[in-house]
mmCIF file of C-alpha atoms in Angstrom:
data_model
loop_
_atom_site.group_PDB
_atom_site.id
_atom_site.type_symbol
_atom_site.label_atom_id
_atom_site.label_comp_id
_atom_site.label_asym_id
_atom_site.label_seq_id
_atom_site.Cartn_x
_atom_site.Cartn_y
_atom_site.Cartn_z
ATOM 1 C CA GLY A 1 0.011 -0.090 -0.004
ATOM 2 C CA GLU A 2 0.525 3.620 -0.164
ATOM 3 C CA ASP A 3 3.424 4.926 2.660
ATOM 4 C CA THR A 4 1.679 7.590 4.777
ATOM 5 C CA THR A 5 4.470 7.418 7.247
ATOM 6 C CA MET A 6 5.683 10.923 6.316
ATOM 7 C CA LYS A 7 2.095 12.783 6.375
ATOM 8 C CA PRO A 8 1.804 15.584 9.049
ATOM 9 C CA LEU A 9 -0.552 14.414 11.559
ATOM 10 C CA SER A 10 -2.738 16.476 13.879
ATOM 11 C CA GLN A 11 -2.677 15.452 17.353
ATOM 12 C CA ALA A 12 -6.157 13.403 17.336
ATOM 13 C CA GLU A 13 -4.596 11.298 14.364
ATOM 14 C CA PHE A 14 -1.459 11.190 15.820
ATOM 15 C CA ALA A 15 -3.014 9.685 18.998
ATOM 16 C CA ALA A 16 -5.104 7.258 16.838
ATOM 17 C CA ALA A 17 -2.224 5.777 15.199
ATOM 18 C CA LEU A 18 -0.654 5.344 18.481
ATOM 19 C CA ARG A 19 -3.460 3.351 19.765
ATOM 20 C CA ARG A 20 -3.257 1.250 16.695
ATOM 21 C CA VAL A 21 -0.013 -0.267 18.263
ATOM 22 C CA TRP A 22 -1.463 -0.089 21.991
ATOM 23 C CA VAL A 23 -0.187 3.179 23.230
ATOM 24 C CA ILE A 24 -3.083 4.089 25.081
ATOM 25 C CA GLU A 25 -2.555 6.687 27.705
ATOM 26 C CA GLU A 26 -3.307 10.067 26.525
ATOM 27 C CA SER A 27 -0.457 11.401 28.573
ATOM 28 C CA GLU A 28 1.827 9.351 26.384
ATOM 29 C CA HIS A 29 0.118 10.744 23.311
ATOM 30 C CA ARG A 30 0.496 14.261 24.303
ATOM 31 C CA ALA A 31 4.104 13.975 25.494
ATOM 32 C CA LEU A 32 5.337 12.083 22.306
ATOM 33 C CA PHE A 33 3.672 14.266 19.970
ATOM 34 C CA SER A 34 5.016 17.378 21.936
ATOM 35 C CA LEU A 35 8.768 15.841 21.679
ATOM 36 C CA VAL A 36 8.234 15.118 17.843
ATOM 37 C CA ARG A 37 6.377 18.101 16.571
ATOM 38 C CA ASP A 38 8.404 20.535 14.568
ATOM 39 C CA GLU A 39 8.092 23.503 16.821
ATOM 40 C CA SER A 40 8.384 25.737 13.748
ATOM 41 C CA ASP A 41 5.810 24.280 11.638
ATOM 42 C CA PRO A 42 2.676 26.771 11.794
ATOM 43 C CA SER A 43 0.178 23.677 11.286
ATOM 44 C CA GLY A 44 1.773 22.003 14.505
ATOM 45 C CA LYS A 45 1.749 18.338 13.043
ATOM 46 C CA ALA A 46 3.744 15.427 13.354
ATOM 47 C CA SER A 47 4.426 12.449 11.128
ATOM 48 C CA LEU A 48 5.093 8.884 12.031
ATOM 49 C CA SER A 49 8.452 9.261 10.550
ATOM 50 C CA ASP A 50 9.198 11.992 12.961
ATOM 51 C CA LEU A 51 8.170 9.351 15.645
ATOM 52 C CA ALA A 52 10.384 6.603 14.122
ATOM 53 C CA CYS A 53 13.618 8.853 14.118
ATOM 54 C CA GLY A 54 13.008 9.708 17.715
ATOM 55 C CA LEU A 55 13.006 6.692 18.610
ATOM 56 C CA VAL A 56 16.380 6.023 16.486
ATOM 57 C CA ALA A 57 17.778 7.991 19.337
ATOM 58 C CA VAL A 58 16.759 5.696 22.243
ATOM 59 C CA SER A 59 16.570 2.502 20.860
ATOM 60 C CA PRO A 60 18.701 -0.144 19.569
ATOM 61 C CA CYS A 61 19.449 -0.196 16.058
ATOM 62 C CA ILE A 62 15.733 -0.527 14.725
ATOM 63 C CA LEU A 63 16.446 -1.841 10.994
ATOM 64 C CA VAL A 64 18.617 -4.726 13.122
ATOM 65 C CA ALA A 65 15.744 -5.043 15.400
ATOM 66 C CA GLU A 66 13.395 -5.649 12.773
ATOM 67 C CA ALA A 67 15.679 -8.320 10.954
ATOM 68 C CA ARG A 68 15.655 -9.984 14.701
ATOM 69 C CA SER A 69 11.844 -9.989 15.007
ATOM 70 C CA GLN A 70 11.519 -10.952 11.508
ATOM 71 C CA LEU A 71 14.126 -14.207 11.553
ATOM 72 C CA ILE A 72 12.156 -15.123 15.071
ATOM 73 C CA ARG A 73 8.953 -15.108 12.907
ATOM 74 C CA LYS A 74 9.883 -16.782 10.045
ATOM 75 C CA TRP A 75 12.154 -19.651 11.463
ATOM 76 C CA GLY A 76 10.710 -20.151 15.034
ATOM 77 C CA SER A 77 13.865 -19.026 16.865
ATOM 78 C CA LEU A 78 17.509 -17.388 16.386
ATOM 79 C CA SER A 79 18.974 -20.945 16.446
ATOM 80 C CA ARG A 80 17.079 -22.367 13.651
ATOM 81 C CA ALA A 81 17.450 -19.178 11.700
ATOM 82 C CA TYR A 82 21.664 -19.515 11.983
ATOM 83 C CA GLU A 83 21.198 -23.177 10.680
ATOM 84 C CA ALA A 84 19.536 -22.199 7.853
ATOM 85 C CA LEU A 85 22.124 -19.366 6.936
ATOM 86 C CA GLU A 86 24.272 -20.237 4.423
ATOM 87 C CA ASP A 87 27.972 -19.502 4.473
ATOM 88 C CA GLU A 88 28.129 -18.205 0.947
ATOM 89 C CA TRP A 89 25.335 -15.648 1.323
ATOM 90 C CA LEU A 90 27.929 -13.736 3.764
ATOM 91 C CA GLU A 91 30.793 -13.432 1.004
ATOM 92 C CA ASP A 92 29.539 -9.972 -0.822
ATOM 93 C CA ILE A 93 26.916 -7.318 -0.513
ATOM 94 C CA SER A 94 25.425 -8.249 -3.411
ATOM 95 C CA ILE A 95 25.020 -11.821 -2.504
ATOM 96 C CA PHE A 96 23.587 -10.842 0.851
ATOM 97 C CA SER A 97 21.432 -8.395 -0.491
ATOM 98 C CA GLU A 98 19.488 -11.390 -2.702
ATOM 99 C CA LYS A 99 19.684 -14.183 -0.243
ATOM 100 C CA GLY A 100 19.880 -12.429 3.356
ATOM 101 C CA SER A 101 16.780 -10.852 1.816
ATOM 102 C CA GLU A 102 14.842 -13.765 1.731
ATOM 103 C CA TRP A 103 16.557 -15.278 4.576
ATOM 104 C CA MET A 104 15.116 -12.456 7.000
ATOM 105 C CA SER A 105 11.991 -11.849 4.874
ATOM 106 C CA MET A 106 13.198 -8.197 4.227
ATOM 107 C CA THR A 107 14.086 -6.005 0.948
ATOM 108 C CA PRO A 108 17.075 -6.166 -0.981
ATOM 109 C CA ALA A 109 17.806 -2.408 0.218
ATOM 110 C CA GLU A 110 17.328 -3.506 3.921
ATOM 111 C CA ALA A 111 19.416 -6.660 3.527
ATOM 112 C CA GLU A 112 22.342 -4.164 2.172
ATOM 113 C CA ARG A 113 21.681 -1.769 4.922
ATOM 114 C CA ILE A 114 22.165 -4.784 7.812
ATOM 115 C CA PHE A 115 25.218 -5.866 5.744
ATOM 116 C CA ARG A 116 27.143 -2.589 6.192
ATOM 117 C CA PHE A 117 26.007 -2.150 9.729
ATOM 118 C CA THR A 118 27.573 -5.726 10.364
ATOM 119 C CA ASP A 119 30.795 -5.235 8.561
ATOM 120 C CA ILE A 120 32.377 -3.654 11.319
ATOM 121 C CA ASP A 121 35.944 -4.638 10.370
ATOM 122 C CA ARG A 122 35.266 -2.906 7.084
ATOM 123 C CA SER A 123 36.256 -6.329 5.231
ATOM 124 C CA GLY A 124 33.774 -6.508 2.647
ATOM 125 C CA HIS A 125 32.237 -9.818 3.915
ATOM 126 C CA LEU A 126 30.665 -11.002 6.883
ATOM 127 C CA SER A 127 31.321 -13.928 9.300
ATOM 128 C CA ARG A 128 28.405 -15.885 11.591
ATOM 129 C CA ALA A 129 29.719 -14.377 14.614
ATOM 130 C CA GLU A 130 29.137 -10.640 13.196
ATOM 131 C CA VAL A 131 25.650 -11.502 12.049
ATOM 132 C CA ALA A 132 24.934 -13.095 15.198
ATOM 133 C CA GLY A 133 26.789 -10.412 17.154
ATOM 134 C CA ILE A 134 25.154 -7.262 15.437
ATOM 135 C CA ILE A 135 21.665 -8.786 16.001
ATOM 136 C CA ARG A 136 22.892 -9.761 19.506
ATOM 137 C CA LEU A 137 23.217 -5.856 19.947
ATOM 138 C CA SER A 138 19.290 -5.067 19.074
ATOM 139 C CA GLN A 139 18.418 -7.260 21.720
ATOM 140 C CA ALA A 140 15.600 -5.561 23.746
ATOM 141 C CA SER A 141 15.761 -6.354 27.741
ATOM 142 C CA VAL A 142 15.448 -3.870 30.863
ATOM 143 C CA PRO A 143 19.187 -4.706 31.421
ATOM 144 C CA MET A 144 20.171 -4.029 28.219
ATOM 145 C CA GLU A 145 18.080 -0.636 28.287
ATOM 146 C CA ASP A 146 19.853 0.314 31.552
ATOM 147 C CA THR A 147 23.436 -0.340 29.911
ATOM 148 C CA ARG A 148 22.481 1.848 26.670
ATOM 149 C CA ARG A 149 21.201 4.642 28.712
ATOM 150 C CA VAL A 150 24.640 4.518 30.957
ATOM 151 C CA VAL A 151 26.637 4.309 27.769
ATOM 152 C CA GLN A 152 24.830 7.350 26.335
ATOM 153 C CA MET A 153 25.947 9.525 29.479
ATOM 154 C CA SER A 154 29.541 8.185 29.368
ATOM 155 C CA TYR A 155 30.165 7.765 25.818
ATOM 156 C CA ARG A 156 32.105 11.153 26.205
ATOM 157 C CA GLY A 157 34.355 9.441 28.639
ATOM 158 C CA ILE A 158 34.621 6.228 26.934
ATOM 159 C CA GLU A 159 35.918 7.746 23.882
ATOM 160 C CA VAL A 160 38.492 10.084 25.574
ATOM 161 C CA ALA A 161 39.720 7.102 27.661
ATOM 162 C CA LEU A 162 40.352 4.542 24.518
ATOM 163 C CA ARG A 163 41.637 7.594 22.263
ATOM 164 C CA GLU A 164 44.200 8.533 25.450
ATOM 165 C CA SER A 165 45.310 4.927 25.625
ATOM 166 C CA LEU A 166 45.882 4.118 21.936
ATOM 167 C CA LEU A 167 46.484 7.686 19.988
ATOM 168 C CA GLN A 168 49.252 7.605 17.921
ATOM 169 C CA GLY A 169 50.409 11.183 16.402
ATOM 170 C CA SER A 170 47.110 12.164 15.445
ATOM 171 C CA GLU A 171 45.243 9.062 14.500
ATOM 172 C CA LEU A 172 43.558 6.294 16.374
ATOM 173 C CA ASP A 173 45.719 2.632 16.027
ATOM 174 C CA ASP A 174 43.580 0.860 13.759
ATOM 175 C CA THR A 175 45.529 -2.269 13.730
ATOM 176 C CA LEU A 176 45.829 -3.743 17.544
ATOM 177 C CA ARG A 177 43.051 -6.070 18.648
ATOM 178 C CA PHE A 178 41.843 -6.620 22.324
ATOM 179 C CA ASN A 179 39.853 -9.117 23.962
ATOM 180 C CA VAL A 180 37.308 -8.352 26.903
ATOM 181 C CA GLU A 181 39.594 -8.047 29.659
ATOM 182 C CA GLU A 182 41.786 -5.800 27.778
ATOM 183 C CA LEU A 183 39.257 -3.693 26.524
ATOM 184 C CA LEU A 184 37.919 -3.470 30.384
ATOM 185 C CA GLY A 185 41.664 -2.494 31.203
ATOM 186 C CA LEU A 186 41.276 0.389 28.462
ATOM 187 C CA LEU A 187 37.993 1.873 30.385
ATOM 188 C CA GLN A 188 39.064 1.500 33.899
ATOM 189 C CA GLY A 189 39.032 5.329 34.503
ATOM 190 C CA VAL A 190 35.420 5.844 33.109
ATOM 191 C CA ASP A 191 32.852 6.769 35.375
ATOM 192 C CA MET A 192 30.502 3.739 35.077
ATOM 193 C CA PRO A 193 29.624 0.612 37.371
ATOM 194 C CA GLN A 194 32.008 -1.964 36.673
ATOM 195 C CA ALA A 195 28.894 -4.565 36.216
ATOM 196 C CA GLU A 196 28.093 -2.411 33.005
ATOM 197 C CA LYS A 197 31.266 -1.866 31.666
ATOM 198 C CA ARG A 198 31.244 -5.385 31.504
ATOM 199 C CA ARG A 199 28.192 -6.122 30.186
ATOM 200 C CA LEU A 200 28.617 -3.692 27.346
ATOM 201 C CA VAL A 201 31.967 -5.047 26.454
ATOM 202 C CA GLU A 202 30.648 -8.768 26.532
ATOM 203 C CA PHE A 203 27.735 -7.470 24.159
ATOM 204 C CA VAL A 204 29.756 -5.577 21.892
ATOM 205 C CA ALA A 205 32.624 -8.196 21.336
ATOM 206 C CA ALA A 206 30.482 -10.752 20.386
ATOM 207 C CA THR A 207 30.612 -9.270 16.981
ATOM 208 C CA SER A 208 33.955 -10.801 16.503
ATOM 209 C CA GLU A 209 35.620 -13.820 16.967
ATOM 210 C CA ASP A 210 39.307 -12.461 17.534
ATOM 211 C CA GLY A 211 39.025 -9.371 19.499
ATOM 212 C CA MET A 212 38.151 -5.686 18.175
ATOM 213 C CA THR A 213 40.139 -2.800 16.952
ATOM 214 C CA LEU A 214 39.617 0.464 18.511
ATOM 215 C CA TYR A 215 37.703 1.666 15.288
ATOM 216 C CA GLU A 216 35.428 -1.658 15.341
ATOM 217 C CA PHE A 217 34.729 -0.777 19.187
ATOM 218 C CA PHE A 218 33.538 2.435 18.433
ATOM 219 C CA ILE A 219 31.552 1.353 15.497
ATOM 220 C CA ALA A 220 29.712 -1.298 17.785
ATOM 221 C CA ILE A 221 29.084 1.157 20.445
ATOM 222 C CA ARG A 222 27.219 3.425 18.119
ATOM 223 C CA LEU A 223 25.322 0.420 17.011
ATOM 224 C CA PHE A 224 24.654 -0.435 20.056
ATOM 225 C CA ALA A 225 23.595 3.316 21.612
ATOM 226 C CA PRO A 226 23.048 5.059 18.405
ATOM 227 C CA SER A 227 22.652 8.398 19.991
ATOM 228 C CA CYS A 228 26.341 8.032 20.524
ATOM 229 C CA ALA A 229 26.714 8.905 16.726
ATOM 230 C CA LEU A 230 24.300 11.774 17.087
ATOM 231 C CA GLU A 231 26.153 13.529 20.003
ATOM 232 C CA GLY A 232 28.992 14.980 18.229
ATOM 233 C CA VAL A 233 26.451 16.384 15.603
ATOM 234 C CA ARG A 234 23.988 17.857 18.219
ATOM 235 C CA LEU A 235 27.071 19.668 20.524
ATOM 236 C CA GLN A 236 28.524 21.500 17.199
ATOM 237 C CA ILE A 237 24.816 22.754 16.351
ATOM 238 C CA LEU A 238 24.632 23.942 19.793
ATOM 239 C CA ASN A 239 27.652 25.866 19.782
ATOM 240 C CA GLY A 240 25.686 28.193 17.396
ATOM 241 C CA HIS A 241 22.272 27.847 18.682
ATOM 242 C CA ASP A 242 20.046 27.661 22.026
ATOM 243 C CA ARG A 243 18.246 24.711 20.533
ATOM 244 C CA VAL A 244 18.927 22.405 17.855
ATOM 245 C CA SER A 245 15.428 23.713 16.125
ATOM 246 C CA ASP A 246 16.698 26.957 15.875
ATOM 247 C CA ALA A 247 19.416 26.026 13.499
ATOM 248 C CA PHE A 248 17.170 24.973 10.990
ATOM 249 C CA ARG A 249 14.444 28.210 11.088
ATOM 250 C CA HIS A 250 15.849 29.310 7.909
ATOM 251 C CA ILE A 251 14.457 26.695 6.048
ATOM 252 C CA ARG A 252 11.024 26.969 4.682
ATOM 253 C CA ASN A 253 10.167 23.344 3.968
ATOM 254 C CA ARG A 254 11.876 21.206 6.815
ATOM 255 C CA ARG A 255 9.455 18.184 5.333
ATOM 256 C CA GLN A 256 11.621 18.078 1.809
ATOM 257 C CA PRO A 257 13.310 14.853 1.410
ATOM 258 C CA LEU A 258 16.905 15.287 1.406
ATOM 259 C CA GLY A 259 19.832 12.913 -0.217
ATOM 260 C CA ARG A 260 22.875 11.771 1.811
ATOM 261 C CA ARG A 261 24.883 14.900 0.000
ATOM 262 C CA GLU A 262 22.370 17.230 0.382
ATOM 263 C CA LEU A 263 22.091 16.712 3.885
ATOM 264 C CA LYS A 264 25.364 16.621 4.540
ATOM 265 C CA ASP A 265 26.309 19.932 2.822
ATOM 266 C CA LEU A 266 22.946 21.370 4.768
ATOM 267 C CA LEU A 267 25.022 20.426 8.093
ATOM 268 C CA GLN A 268 28.367 22.000 6.738
ATOM 269 C CA SER A 269 26.490 25.005 6.286
ATOM 270 C CA LEU A 270 25.588 25.340 9.791
ATOM 271 C CA GLY A 271 29.108 24.933 10.949
ATOM 272 C CA VAL A 272 29.216 21.274 11.753
ATOM 273 C CA SER A 273 32.856 20.550 10.653
ATOM 274 C CA GLU A 274 33.280 16.884 12.325
ATOM 275 C CA LEU A 275 31.064 14.865 10.349
ATOM 276 C CA THR A 276 33.091 11.355 10.536
ATOM 277 C CA HIS A 277 30.166 9.365 11.652
ATOM 278 C CA PHE A 278 27.844 10.780 8.788
ATOM 279 C CA ASP A 279 26.955 7.886 6.911
ATOM 280 C CA THR A 280 26.241 6.004 10.015
ATOM 281 C CA ILE A 281 23.986 8.545 10.949
ATOM 282 C CA PHE A 282 22.145 8.952 7.679
ATOM 283 C CA ASP A 283 21.589 5.198 7.520
ATOM 284 C CA LEU A 284 20.301 5.477 11.177
ATOM 285 C CA LEU A 285 17.837 7.778 10.179
ATOM 286 C CA ASP A 286 16.975 6.547 6.605
ATOM 287 C CA LEU A 287 14.532 3.663 7.870
ATOM 288 C CA ARG A 288 12.557 3.743 4.713
ATOM 289 C CA CYS A 289 15.717 2.505 2.845
ATOM 290 C CA SER A 290 15.177 5.222 0.272
ATOM 291 C CA GLY A 291 18.077 7.024 0.276
ATOM 292 C CA LEU A 292 16.045 10.424 1.776
ATOM 293 C CA VAL A 293 15.996 11.795 5.391
ATOM 294 C CA THR A 294 13.790 15.221 5.895
ATOM 295 C CA VAL A 295 14.948 17.850 8.223
ATOM 296 C CA THR A 296 12.046 17.530 10.547
ATOM 297 C CA GLU A 297 13.179 13.915 10.834
ATOM 298 C CA LEU A 298 16.859 14.736 11.752
ATOM 299 C CA ILE A 299 15.651 17.806 14.449
ATOM 300 C CA VAL A 300 13.682 14.935 16.259
ATOM 301 C CA ALA A 301 16.619 12.428 16.158
ATOM 302 C CA LEU A 302 18.936 15.130 17.675
ATOM 303 C CA ARG A 303 16.397 16.528 20.419
ATOM 304 C CA SER A 304 15.641 12.827 21.297
ATOM 305 C CA SER A 305 19.075 12.333 22.143
ATOM 306 C CA GLU A 306 19.730 14.807 24.808
ATOM 307 C CA LEU A 307 19.905 12.759 28.091
ATOM 308 C CA GLY A 308 16.941 13.866 29.757
ATOM 309 C CA THR A 309 16.700 13.884 33.765
ATOM 310 C CA ARG A 310 13.407 12.247 34.917
ATOM 311 C CA ARG A 311 13.782 8.422 35.617
ATOM 312 C CA TRP A 312 10.839 5.865 34.374
ATOM 313 C CA LEU A 313 8.398 5.911 36.767
ATOM 314 C CA GLY A 314 6.249 2.598 37.557
ATOM 315 C CA GLU A 315 2.466 2.136 37.325
ATOM 316 C CA ARG A 316 1.554 2.778 41.143
ATOM 317 C CA GLU A 317 4.325 6.273 41.301
ATOM 318 C CA ARG A 318 2.481 7.699 38.301
ATOM 319 C CA GLU A 319 -0.787 7.303 39.839
ATOM 320 C CA GLU A 320 0.378 8.557 43.315
ATOM 321 C CA GLN A 321 1.523 11.964 41.588
#
């Protein structure tokens, strides 16, 4: 059918869409609508694609999470899915696009995107450990969501600690490989609970059979907690503006789809000079795998990546307020 995810919705229409997926609390409808709507849009509307890009910033990689769900739905369990996976399908992106898409019940474009996410060591081919590891990173559970939030809060400290340990001249040494205990040692000075450090490292290290380089570790962390990739862009924008949305006020139609090059040029025109992870950001936001992203979708993702100060309240606590 027709893709209506980019259609601007009123608050009532937005709430009706949420109720169809069993988000039924009116307070949640209002909060989500307020978060994702474009404050500069006189119509005061928001689209489902805006909501999806907001979720990108606070969730596991959505596309990989969808692949995980599809595999379980089709094969009954991940173990059976891995048994059905043929090694020759992992040899290059073109084969995986055809065979992997059938294996996951997804489109070839989605399979190509997943291949790029999974190819953390940039070898041009995948291993079974990489496939299983990247799917494991998308697992949704309360302990993993707690760890994801801690990583978001500590990401700058993680980055500084690893750079100080392994900086060679002005570049990161991308040849040394580290096992779990060695990576934990490098994170020793990071202000983060030891149990969370171990859970993070063990989960991320599962994407490789023979240890990880620093570059691979960074990439895996950004897939585990996508808001880490967005943080650098957000901070650069805030260097010149009070709010993220203020930087885009001069753009008349913020729902006009932009290609990869157009979006990068726009960010650079706003003074965002450090765009090392731009391709990862674009791929995360391009949930339709169409090669297009809107400014409103980018704004929502950047705003959603801001760390909040409120903790989640249980049902009893919400009723008492």
